[in-house]
Coordinates of C-alpha atoms (C1' of nucleotides) in Angstrom, one line a residue:
Chain A
M1 CA 103.1 114.5 79.0
T2 CA 105.4 112.0 77.4
T3 CA 103.1 111.2 74.6
T4 CA 104.8 107.9 74.1
A5 CA 102.2 105.5 75.4
P6 CA 98.9 105.7 73.6
H7 CA 98.1 102.3 75.2
T8 CA 97.7 102.5 78.9
R9 CA 97.6 99.2 80.7
A10 CA 94.4 97.9 82.1
W11 CA 95.5 98.1 85.7
Q12 CA 96.4 101.7 85.2
D13 CA 92.9 102.5 84.0
V14 CA 91.6 100.9 87.2
L15 CA 94.0 103.0 89.3
A16 CA 93.1 106.1 87.5
H17 CA 89.4 105.4 87.9
I18 CA 89.8 105.0 91.6
E19 CA 92.0 108.1 91.9
Q20 CA 89.3 110.0 90.1
R21 CA 86.6 108.8 92.5
L22 CA 88.8 109.8 95.4
L23 CA 89.3 113.3 93.9
D24 CA 85.7 114.0 93.2
G25 CA 84.7 112.8 96.6
S26 CA 82.6 109.9 95.6
L27 CA 85.0 107.7 97.5
L28 CA 85.8 108.7 101.0
P29 CA 87.9 107.1 103.8
G30 CA 85.8 104.4 105.3
D31 CA 83.9 103.7 102.1
H32 CA 83.7 100.2 100.5
L33 CA 85.0 99.7 97.1
P34 CA 82.8 97.7 94.8
S35 CA 83.8 94.0 94.8
E36 CA 86.6 93.0 92.5
R37 CA 84.3 91.2 90.2
T38 CA 81.9 94.1 90.0
L39 CA 84.7 96.6 89.4
A40 CA 86.1 94.4 86.7
A41 CA 82.7 94.2 85.0
D42 CA 82.0 97.9 85.3
L43 CA 85.4 99.0 83.9
G44 CA 85.4 96.3 81.2
V45 CA 88.7 94.7 82.4
G46 CA 89.6 91.4 83.8
R47 CA 89.5 90.7 87.5
S48 CA 93.3 90.2 87.5
S49 CA 93.8 93.7 86.3
V50 CA 91.6 95.0 89.0
R51 CA 93.5 93.0 91.6
E52 CA 96.9 94.4 90.4
A53 CA 95.6 97.9 90.9
L54 CA 94.1 97.1 94.3
R55 CA 97.4 95.6 95.4
V56 CA 99.2 98.8 94.5
L57 CA 96.7 100.8 96.5
E58 CA 97.0 98.4 99.4
V59 CA 100.8 98.8 99.6
L60 CA 100.5 102.5 99.2
G61 CA 98.3 102.5 102.3
L62 CA 95.1 103.6 100.6
L63 CA 93.0 100.6 101.3
R64 CA 92.7 97.4 103.3
T65 CA 91.0 94.2 102.4
H66 CA 89.3 91.5 104.4
T67 CA 87.9 88.2 103.3
G68 CA 84.5 86.9 104.3
S69 CA 81.3 88.8 104.5
G70 CA 79.9 91.6 106.6
P71 CA 80.7 95.2 107.1
E72 CA 84.4 94.6 107.6
S73 CA 84.9 92.6 104.5
G74 CA 85.9 93.7 101.1
A75 CA 88.2 96.6 100.2
I76 CA 87.8 99.7 102.3
I77 CA 89.4 103.0 101.7
I78 CA 91.8 104.1 104.4
A79 CA 94.6 106.7 104.3
R80 CA 97.6 105.4 106.2
P81 CA 100.6 106.9 104.5
S82 CA 103.1 105.5 106.9
G83 CA 103.0 102.0 105.7
G84 CA 103.4 103.1 102.1
M85 CA 106.2 105.4 102.9
S86 CA 108.0 102.6 104.8
S87 CA 107.6 100.1 102.0
L88 CA 108.8 102.6 99.4
M89 CA 111.8 103.8 101.3
R90 CA 112.8 100.5 102.6
L91 CA 112.8 99.0 99.1
Q92 CA 114.6 102.0 97.7
V93 CA 117.4 101.6 100.2
A94 CA 117.5 97.9 99.4
A95 CA 117.8 98.6 95.7
Q96 CA 120.5 101.3 96.3
G97 CA 118.3 104.1 95.1
F98 CA 118.6 105.7 98.5
R99 CA 121.9 106.1 100.3
V100 CA 121.7 105.4 104.0
E101 CA 123.5 108.7 104.8
D102 CA 121.0 110.6 102.8
V103 CA 118.2 109.0 104.7
V104 CA 119.9 110.0 108.0
S105 CA 120.5 113.5 106.7
T106 CA 116.9 113.9 105.6
R107 CA 115.7 112.6 108.9
L108 CA 117.9 115.1 110.7
I109 CA 116.3 118.0 108.7
L110 CA 112.8 116.9 109.4
E111 CA 113.3 116.1 113.1
T112 CA 115.0 119.4 113.9
A113 CA 112.3 121.2 112.0
V114 CA 109.7 119.4 114.1
A115 CA 111.4 120.2 117.3
G116 CA 111.8 123.8 116.3
Q117 CA 108.2 124.2 115.3
L118 CA 107.0 122.7 118.6
A119 CA 109.2 125.0 120.6
E120 CA 107.9 127.9 118.5
A121 CA 104.4 126.8 119.3
V122 CA 105.1 126.9 123.0
A123 CA 106.7 130.3 122.7
G124 CA 103.6 131.4 120.8
D125 CA 101.3 130.1 123.5
R126 CA 99.9 127.4 121.2
M127 CA 100.8 124.5 123.4
P128 CA 101.1 121.3 121.4
D129 CA 100.0 118.1 122.9
L130 CA 103.1 116.3 124.1
L131 CA 101.3 113.8 126.2
P132 CA 101.6 110.9 123.8
A133 CA 105.3 111.5 123.6
L134 CA 105.7 111.6 127.3
E135 CA 103.8 108.4 127.7
I136 CA 106.2 106.7 125.4
L137 CA 109.1 108.0 127.4
D138 CA 107.6 106.6 130.5
A139 CA 107.2 103.2 128.8
M140 CA 110.8 103.3 127.7
E141 CA 112.1 104.0 131.2
V142 CA 110.2 101.3 133.0
A143 CA 111.0 98.6 130.5
P144 CA 114.8 98.2 131.1
Q145 CA 114.7 96.7 134.5
P146 CA 118.2 96.1 135.9
A147 CA 117.3 92.4 136.3
E148 CA 116.2 92.0 132.7
P149 CA 118.2 92.5 129.5
P150 CA 117.6 95.9 127.9
T151 CA 116.1 94.4 124.7
P152 CA 117.6 97.0 122.3
T153 CA 115.1 96.2 119.6
E154 CA 112.1 97.0 121.8
F155 CA 113.8 100.1 123.0
L156 CA 114.5 101.3 119.5
A157 CA 110.9 100.6 118.5
L158 CA 109.8 102.9 121.4
D159 CA 112.4 105.4 120.4
A160 CA 110.9 105.5 116.9
Q161 CA 107.4 105.9 118.4
F162 CA 108.7 108.8 120.4
H163 CA 110.0 110.7 117.5
F164 CA 106.9 109.9 115.5
S165 CA 104.7 111.2 118.2
L166 CA 106.6 114.5 118.2
A167 CA 106.0 114.8 114.5
M168 CA 102.3 114.0 115.1
A169 CA 102.2 116.7 117.7
T170 CA 102.8 119.3 115.0
G171 CA 99.7 118.0 113.3
N172 CA 101.7 117.5 110.1
E173 CA 101.0 114.0 108.9
V174 CA 103.2 114.4 105.9
I175 CA 106.2 114.9 108.0
A176 CA 105.1 112.2 110.4
A177 CA 104.6 109.7 107.6
T178 CA 107.9 110.6 105.9
M179 CA 109.8 110.3 109.2
S180 CA 108.2 106.9 109.7
G181 CA 109.3 105.8 106.3
L182 CA 112.8 107.1 106.7
R183 CA 113.1 105.4 110.1
S184 CA 112.0 102.0 108.9
S185 CA 114.1 102.1 105.8
I186 CA 117.2 102.1 107.9
E187 CA 115.8 100.1 110.8
S188 CA 118.0 97.1 110.1
Y189 CA 121.0 99.3 110.2
S190 CA 119.9 100.8 113.5
T191 CA 119.5 97.5 115.2
A192 CA 122.6 96.1 113.7
G193 CA 124.5 99.1 114.9
V194 CA 123.8 98.2 118.5
A195 CA 126.6 95.7 118.2
N196 CA 129.0 98.6 117.6
L197 CA 128.2 100.3 120.8
E198 CA 130.6 100.1 123.7
S199 CA 127.8 99.7 126.2
W200 CA 124.1 99.4 125.4
A201 CA 123.2 100.2 128.9
A202 CA 125.1 103.4 128.9
T203 CA 123.9 104.4 125.5
S204 CA 120.2 103.7 126.2
A205 CA 120.5 105.7 129.5
R206 CA 122.0 108.6 127.6
L207 CA 119.3 108.4 124.9
M208 CA 116.6 108.5 127.6
G209 CA 118.2 111.5 129.1
E210 CA 118.3 113.2 125.8
H211 CA 114.7 112.5 125.2
R212 CA 113.8 114.4 128.4
A213 CA 116.1 117.2 127.4
I214 CA 114.4 117.5 124.0
I215 CA 111.0 117.7 125.7
A216 CA 112.4 120.3 128.2
A217 CA 113.8 122.4 125.3
I218 CA 110.5 122.3 123.6
E219 CA 108.5 123.1 126.7
S220 CA 110.8 126.0 127.4
G221 CA 109.9 127.5 124.1
D222 CA 113.4 127.7 122.8
P223 CA 113.5 126.6 119.2
G224 CA 117.2 126.8 118.9
A225 CA 117.8 124.6 121.9
A226 CA 115.1 122.2 120.7
R227 CA 116.8 121.9 117.3
A228 CA 120.2 121.5 118.8
S229 CA 119.1 118.8 121.3
V230 CA 117.5 116.8 118.5
E231 CA 120.4 117.2 116.2
G232 CA 122.8 116.0 118.8
H233 CA 120.6 113.2 119.8
I234 CA 120.3 111.7 116.4
T235 CA 123.8 112.5 115.2
Q236 CA 125.5 111.0 118.1
Y237 CA 123.6 107.7 118.0
Y238 CA 124.3 107.1 114.4
A239 CA 127.9 108.0 114.9
E240 CA 128.2 105.5 117.8
A241 CA 126.4 102.9 115.8
G242 CA 128.9 103.3 113.0
F243 CA 126.9 104.7 110.1
G244 CA 126.6 108.4 110.5
R245 CA 126.3 110.6 107.6
P246 CA 129.5 112.0 106.2
E247 CA 130.7 115.2 107.9
H248 CA 129.7 117.2 104.8
P249 CA 126.7 116.5 102.6
F250 CA 127.3 116.3 98.9
T251 CA 131.0 115.7 99.0
P252 CA 131.7 113.1 96.3
K253 CA 130.3 109.8 97.3
G254 CA 130.9 107.8 94.2
P255 CA 128.4 106.4 91.8
H256 CA 125.6 104.3 93.2
H257 CA 123.6 103.4 90.2
G258 CA 123.7 104.0 86.5
Chain B
M1 CA 105.3 92.0 115.9
T2 CA 101.5 91.8 115.6
T3 CA 101.6 88.0 115.5
T4 CA 98.1 88.0 114.0
A5 CA 98.8 86.8 110.5
P6 CA 100.4 83.5 110.3
H7 CA 99.3 83.3 106.7
T8 CA 101.2 85.7 104.5
R9 CA 99.7 86.1 101.1
A10 CA 101.4 84.8 98.1
W11 CA 102.3 88.1 96.5
Q12 CA 103.9 89.2 99.8
D13 CA 106.1 86.2 99.6
V14 CA 107.2 87.2 96.1
L15 CA 107.8 90.8 97.3
A16 CA 109.8 89.5 100.3
H17 CA 111.9 87.2 98.1
I18 CA 112.8 90.1 95.7
E19 CA 113.5 92.4 98.6
Q20 CA 115.8 89.8 100.1
R21 CA 117.6 89.4 96.8
L22 CA 118.1 93.1 96.6
L23 CA 119.4 93.2 100.1
D24 CA 121.9 90.4 99.7
G25 CA 123.2 92.0 96.5
S26 CA 122.2 89.2 94.1
L27 CA 119.9 91.6 92.4
L28 CA 121.4 94.9 91.4
P29 CA 120.1 97.9 89.4
G30 CA 120.2 97.0 85.8
D31 CA 119.7 93.3 86.4
H32 CA 116.9 91.3 84.8
L33 CA 114.4 89.6 87.0
P34 CA 113.6 86.0 86.0
S35 CA 110.5 85.9 83.8
E36 CA 107.2 85.9 85.5
R37 CA 106.5 82.3 84.6
T38 CA 109.9 81.2 85.9
L39 CA 109.5 83.2 89.1
A40 CA 106.2 81.7 89.7
A41 CA 107.5 78.2 89.2
D42 CA 110.5 78.8 91.4
L43 CA 108.5 80.3 94.3
G44 CA 105.7 77.8 93.9
V45 CA 103.0 80.4 93.4
G46 CA 100.8 81.4 90.5
R47 CA 101.8 83.8 87.9
S48 CA 99.1 86.2 88.9
S49 CA 100.6 86.5 92.4
V50 CA 104.0 87.2 90.9
R51 CA 102.4 89.9 88.7
E52 CA 100.7 91.5 91.7
A53 CA 104.1 91.8 93.4
L54 CA 105.8 93.1 90.2
R55 CA 103.0 95.7 89.8
V56 CA 103.8 97.0 93.3
L57 CA 107.5 97.2 92.6
E58 CA 106.8 99.0 89.4
V59 CA 104.7 101.7 91.0
L60 CA 107.3 102.1 93.7
G61 CA 109.9 102.8 91.1
L62 CA 111.9 99.6 91.6
L63 CA 111.6 98.1 88.2
R64 CA 110.4 98.7 84.7
T65 CA 109.0 96.2 82.3
H66 CA 109.0 95.8 78.5
T67 CA 107.3 93.3 76.3
G68 CA 108.9 91.5 73.4
S69 CA 112.3 89.9 73.5
G70 CA 115.9 91.1 73.6
P71 CA 118.0 92.8 76.2
E72 CA 115.5 95.5 76.9
S73 CA 112.6 93.1 77.5
G74 CA 111.4 91.7 80.7
A75 CA 111.5 93.2 84.1
I76 CA 114.6 95.2 84.9
I77 CA 115.6 96.5 88.3
I78 CA 115.9 100.3 88.5
A79 CA 115.8 102.6 91.4
R80 CA 113.8 105.7 90.6
P81 CA 112.2 106.8 93.8
S82 CA 110.6 110.0 92.4
G83 CA 107.9 108.2 90.5
G84 CA 106.9 106.1 93.5
M85 CA 107.0 109.2 95.8
S86 CA 104.7 111.0 93.4
S87 CA 102.2 108.2 93.1
L88 CA 102.1 107.7 96.9
M89 CA 101.7 111.3 97.8
R90 CA 99.4 112.2 95.0
L91 CA 97.0 109.4 96.0
Q92 CA 97.3 110.2 99.7
V93 CA 96.3 113.8 99.0
A94 CA 93.4 112.5 96.9
A95 CA 92.3 110.2 99.7
Q96 CA 92.6 113.0 102.2
G97 CA 95.4 111.3 104.1
F98 CA 97.6 114.3 103.4
R99 CA 96.4 117.8 103.8
V100 CA 97.5 120.2 101.2
E101 CA 98.8 122.7 103.7
D102 CA 100.9 120.0 105.3
V103 CA 102.4 119.2 101.9
V104 CA 103.3 122.8 101.4
S105 CA 104.7 123.1 104.9
T106 CA 106.9 120.1 104.4
R107 CA 108.0 121.3 101.1
L108 CA 109.0 124.6 102.7
I109 CA 111.1 122.8 105.3
L110 CA 113.0 120.7 102.8
E111 CA 113.5 123.4 100.3
T112 CA 114.9 125.9 102.8
A113 CA 117.2 123.2 104.1
V114 CA 118.4 122.5 100.6
A115 CA 119.1 126.2 99.9
G116 CA 120.8 126.5 103.3
Q117 CA 123.0 123.5 102.7
L118 CA 124.0 124.7 99.3
A119 CA 124.9 128.1 100.6
E120 CA 126.9 126.5 103.4
A121 CA 128.7 124.4 100.9
V122 CA 129.7 127.5 99.0
A123 CA 130.9 129.1 102.2
G124 CA 132.9 126.0 102.9
D125 CA 134.5 126.1 99.5
R126 CA 132.7 123.0 98.4
M127 CA 131.1 124.5 95.4
P128 CA 128.0 122.6 94.4
D129 CA 127.1 122.1 90.8
L130 CA 124.4 124.6 90.0
L131 CA 124.7 124.3 86.3
P132 CA 121.7 122.2 85.7
A133 CA 119.6 124.6 87.7
L134 CA 120.9 127.5 85.7
E135 CA 120.1 125.8 82.5
I136 CA 116.6 125.4 83.5
L137 CA 116.3 129.1 84.4
D138 CA 117.6 129.9 81.0
A139 CA 114.9 127.7 79.5
M140 CA 112.2 129.4 81.5
E141 CA 113.2 132.8 80.5
V142 CA 113.3 132.3 76.8
A143 CA 110.0 130.4 76.7
P144 CA 107.6 133.2 77.4
Q145 CA 107.9 135.2 74.3
P146 CA 105.8 138.4 74.3
A147 CA 104.1 137.2 71.2
E148 CA 103.1 133.9 72.6
P149 CA 101.0 133.1 75.7
P150 CA 103.1 132.3 78.7
T151 CA 101.8 128.7 79.0
P152 CA 101.6 128.5 82.8
T153 CA 101.7 124.7 82.9
E154 CA 105.0 124.6 81.0
F155 CA 106.4 127.3 83.2
L156 CA 105.4 125.5 86.4
A157 CA 106.9 122.3 85.1
L158 CA 110.2 124.0 84.5
D159 CA 109.8 125.6 88.0
A160 CA 109.5 122.2 89.5
Q161 CA 112.5 121.1 87.6
F162 CA 114.5 124.0 88.9
H163 CA 113.7 123.2 92.5
F164 CA 114.3 119.5 91.9
S165 CA 117.7 120.3 90.4
L166 CA 118.6 122.3 93.5
A167 CA 117.9 119.3 95.6
M168 CA 119.9 117.1 93.3
A169 CA 122.8 119.6 93.7
T170 CA 123.0 118.6 97.3
G171 CA 123.5 115.0 96.2
N172 CA 120.7 113.9 98.5
E173 CA 118.4 111.8 96.4
V174 CA 116.1 111.2 99.3
I175 CA 115.3 114.9 99.6
A176 CA 115.1 115.2 95.8
A177 CA 112.6 112.3 95.5
T178 CA 110.6 113.5 98.4
M179 CA 110.4 117.0 97.0
S180 CA 109.4 115.6 93.7
G181 CA 106.6 113.7 95.3
L182 CA 105.4 116.6 97.3
R183 CA 105.3 118.8 94.3
S184 CA 103.4 116.4 92.1
S185 CA 100.9 115.7 94.8
I186 CA 99.7 119.3 94.7
E187 CA 100.4 119.9 91.1
S188 CA 96.7 120.2 90.2
Y189 CA 96.3 122.8 92.9
S190 CA 99.3 124.7 91.6
T191 CA 98.0 124.9 88.1
A192 CA 94.5 125.6 89.2
G193 CA 95.8 128.4 91.4
V194 CA 97.0 130.2 88.3
A195 CA 93.4 131.4 87.8
N196 CA 93.5 133.1 91.1
L197 CA 96.5 135.3 90.2
E198 CA 95.9 138.9 89.2
S199 CA 98.4 138.7 86.4
W200 CA 100.2 135.6 85.3
A201 CA 102.7 137.7 83.4
A202 CA 103.6 139.7 86.5
T203 CA 103.7 136.6 88.7
S204 CA 105.9 134.6 86.3
A205 CA 108.3 137.6 85.9
R206 CA 108.5 137.9 89.7
L207 CA 109.1 134.1 90.1
M208 CA 111.9 134.2 87.6
G209 CA 113.6 137.1 89.4
E210 CA 113.3 135.2 92.7
H211 CA 114.9 132.2 91.1
R212 CA 117.9 134.3 90.2
A213 CA 117.9 135.7 93.7
I214 CA 117.9 132.3 95.2
I215 CA 120.9 131.3 93.1
A216 CA 122.6 134.6 94.0
A217 CA 122.1 134.0 97.7
I218 CA 123.5 130.5 97.4
E219 CA 126.5 131.6 95.5
S220 CA 127.2 134.3 98.0
G221 CA 127.5 131.6 100.6
D222 CA 124.9 133.1 102.9
P223 CA 122.7 130.3 104.3
G224 CA 120.3 132.7 106.0
A225 CA 119.7 134.7 102.9
A226 CA 119.3 131.5 100.8
R227 CA 116.8 130.1 103.2
A228 CA 114.8 133.3 103.4
S229 CA 114.7 133.8 99.6
V230 CA 113.4 130.3 99.1
E231 CA 110.8 130.7 101.9
G232 CA 109.5 133.9 100.4
H233 CA 109.5 132.4 97.0
I234 CA 107.4 129.5 97.9
T235 CA 105.2 131.1 100.5
Q236 CA 104.2 134.0 98.3
Y237 CA 103.2 131.9 95.3
Y238 CA 101.0 129.7 97.3
A239 CA 99.5 132.7 99.0
E240 CA 98.7 134.3 95.7
A241 CA 97.4 131.1 94.3
G242 CA 95.0 130.9 97.1
F243 CA 96.0 127.8 99.1
G244 CA 98.9 128.7 101.3
R245 CA 99.5 127.0 104.5
P246 CA 97.8 128.5 107.6
E247 CA 99.9 131.1 109.3
H248 CA 100.6 128.7 112.1
P249 CA 101.2 125.0 111.8
F250 CA 99.2 122.7 114.0
T251 CA 96.5 125.1 114.8
P252 CA 93.3 123.1 114.8
K253 CA 92.4 122.2 111.2
G254 CA 89.4 120.1 111.7
P255 CA 89.0 116.3 111.3
H256 CA 90.1 114.9 108.0
H257 CA 89.5 111.2 108.4
G258 CA 88.3 108.9 111.0
Chain C
dC1 C1' 124.1 88.8 50.0
dA2 C1' 119.7 91.0 51.3
dG3 C1' 115.3 90.7 52.6
dA4 C1' 111.2 88.3 54.1
dC5 C1' 109.6 85.0 57.2
dC6 C1' 108.7 82.6 61.2
dA7 C1' 110.0 80.4 65.8
dT8 C1' 110.5 81.7 70.4
dG9 C1' 110.0 84.0 74.6
dT10 C1' 108.5 88.1 76.9
dG11 C1' 104.8 90.8 79.4
dG12 C1' 99.5 92.0 79.2
dT13 C1' 95.0 90.3 79.7
dA14 C1' 90.9 87.7 80.3
dT15 C1' 88.5 83.8 82.0
dG16 C1' 87.1 80.1 84.8
dA17 C1' 87.6 77.4 88.6
dC18 C1' 88.5 76.6 93.1
dC19 C1' 89.4 77.7 98.3
dA20 C1' 88.9 79.8 103.1
dC21 C1' 86.4 82.8 105.3
dA22 C1' 82.6 85.4 107.8
dG23 C1' 78.3 87.0 108.2
dG24 C1' 73.4 86.4 107.6
dT25 C1' 69.5 83.4 107.2
dT26 C1' 67.0 79.5 107.9
dA27 C1' 65.7 75.4 109.9
dC28 C1' 65.6 72.5 113.6
dC29 C1' 65.5 70.9 118.2
dT30 C1' 64.7 71.7 123.1
Chain D
dA1 C1' 59.5 80.9 122.3
dG2 C1' 64.3 80.5 122.5
dG3 C1' 68.5 79.0 121.4
dT4 C1' 71.5 76.6 118.3
dA5 C1' 73.2 74.4 114.5
dA6 C1' 73.4 74.0 109.6
dC7 C1' 73.8 76.1 105.3
dC8 C1' 73.7 79.9 101.8
dT9 C1' 75.8 83.7 99.9
dG10 C1' 79.3 86.8 98.6
dT11 C1' 84.0 88.4 99.6
dG12 C1' 89.0 88.3 98.7
dG13 C1' 93.0 84.9 97.6
dT14 C1' 95.0 81.9 94.4
dC15 C1' 95.9 79.1 90.5
dA16 C1' 95.9 77.3 85.7
dT17 C1' 95.0 78.1 81.1
dA18 C1' 94.5 80.3 77.0
dC19 C1' 95.1 83.9 74.3
dC20 C1' 97.2 88.5 72.4
dA21 C1' 100.8 92.0 70.9
dC22 C1' 105.3 92.6 70.6
dA23 C1' 110.4 92.3 69.7
dT24 C1' 114.3 89.7 68.7
dG25 C1' 117.0 86.5 66.3
dG26 C1' 117.6 82.8 63.4
dT27 C1' 116.3 80.8 59.0
dC28 C1' 114.8 80.4 54.7
dT29 C1' 114.4 82.2 50.1
dG30 C1' 115.0 85.2 46.3

DNA sequence: CAGACCATGTGGTATGACCACAGGTTACCT
DNA sequence: AGGTAACCTGTGGTCATACCACATGGTCTG
């Protein structure tokens, strides 16, 4: 649309070619891509250009590569958006393109919507599958033995899995992947924030209780309660950890990049 | 955590190095990266590996490159998440990692939240800047001259800009970028759906009226009305265009990838 | 002083040469 | 005949080199 670049770069041609093959169905998840050398010869570009395109696709979560020979080797189409989302958002936060408070705010919107949808599903007699989420809760609650240190990092990882599994329970992979990316983009802040807590033991215990409350609200089919419980759960942790979103969105926050 | 790969690939090292420099602030938006040859020498890798990492960063919207010499040349750090979001989501839809109905559903969540937040801001006397959105509406309404064809593609592009500008009005760039990605990932469906409409003239006229209604609801400070107007706006178009989301999220949708 | 010229350094690309790896095949020994 | 070791082949991963097009800035020339 820009009409400025008559001269697309070689790796973009490769990318476009693969995208086209994905769109027309000649390349499906699980399929092997031609070898790098073959692809280069077919498209009339150098192997390095092919590799640059494949690297992009790999980071975006569209393919995986294995060396060696056999059915597992080569580049295989997959579709795992979470990894790409995580890379993208993590780097954007690092480069100050995303503000942490905006990430938190967005997460809040999506998570409350997820909880609300699940509760509505229960109310509408379309019972979502909450089993994976419950299994994660069980795992969280057996891990912190009184004798052992609570290992906040592991706990937070399970917490992330719990929220992710709720999103997956809605069947909406877009939300799930986005949440996963949002989460990992501020992961370092979450773990660093543990130091700001008065008592990790108390906080983790509270979090576990809140998880059960979220599930209970969903299972009761009360969307409002489900939304509220999720909102409180997330907001309070970030507040305690010391990097909650500002009380009002889009109050002036100052420039962040030119 | 996987402990499986003791042997990170060279381009990942480059990526990690740049990410680290972003995190510690030694690389800020607007800064130049060292030249590819220098970077390769400094990190002890080949130039092609550096280029693979830079390609990833470029697609992710983290940097732009220019040939030649002078202050504009080389690789410069930027932070434009929209482009990366668009590439990621577009390709994930192409590879069947994202279902179109999930994209629509997610867009609905974010857009209604945006409208709601803006209305709440008005109600709370924190007037958001709706001027950019209004200017786009003006542009939309002068474009379709009766003498000229309505040019649906241009109209839809302006429509996308309108919704994007609403997201930007909240100040939340995460939402704005995500919405931009969602939108572009199903852009081809949107334009193709025009053919399913009974009358483009009628639909476009309705859409323009709904845009004004959305603005009015926001300016009246009524979050519920704002949310409802956005929901109706989006839902109805997709329904008319023939690829709306199913009436209920997470009803069985069939397998999409193994 | 103005304009043409070229030296320099940038990204963009292609090519060739290796390496490690993993599976399949073959040959060999028991 | 069976099992096992060797090797052959093709994969991605990496590097080095050699170009190209390009844009700037300095220099030379009129």
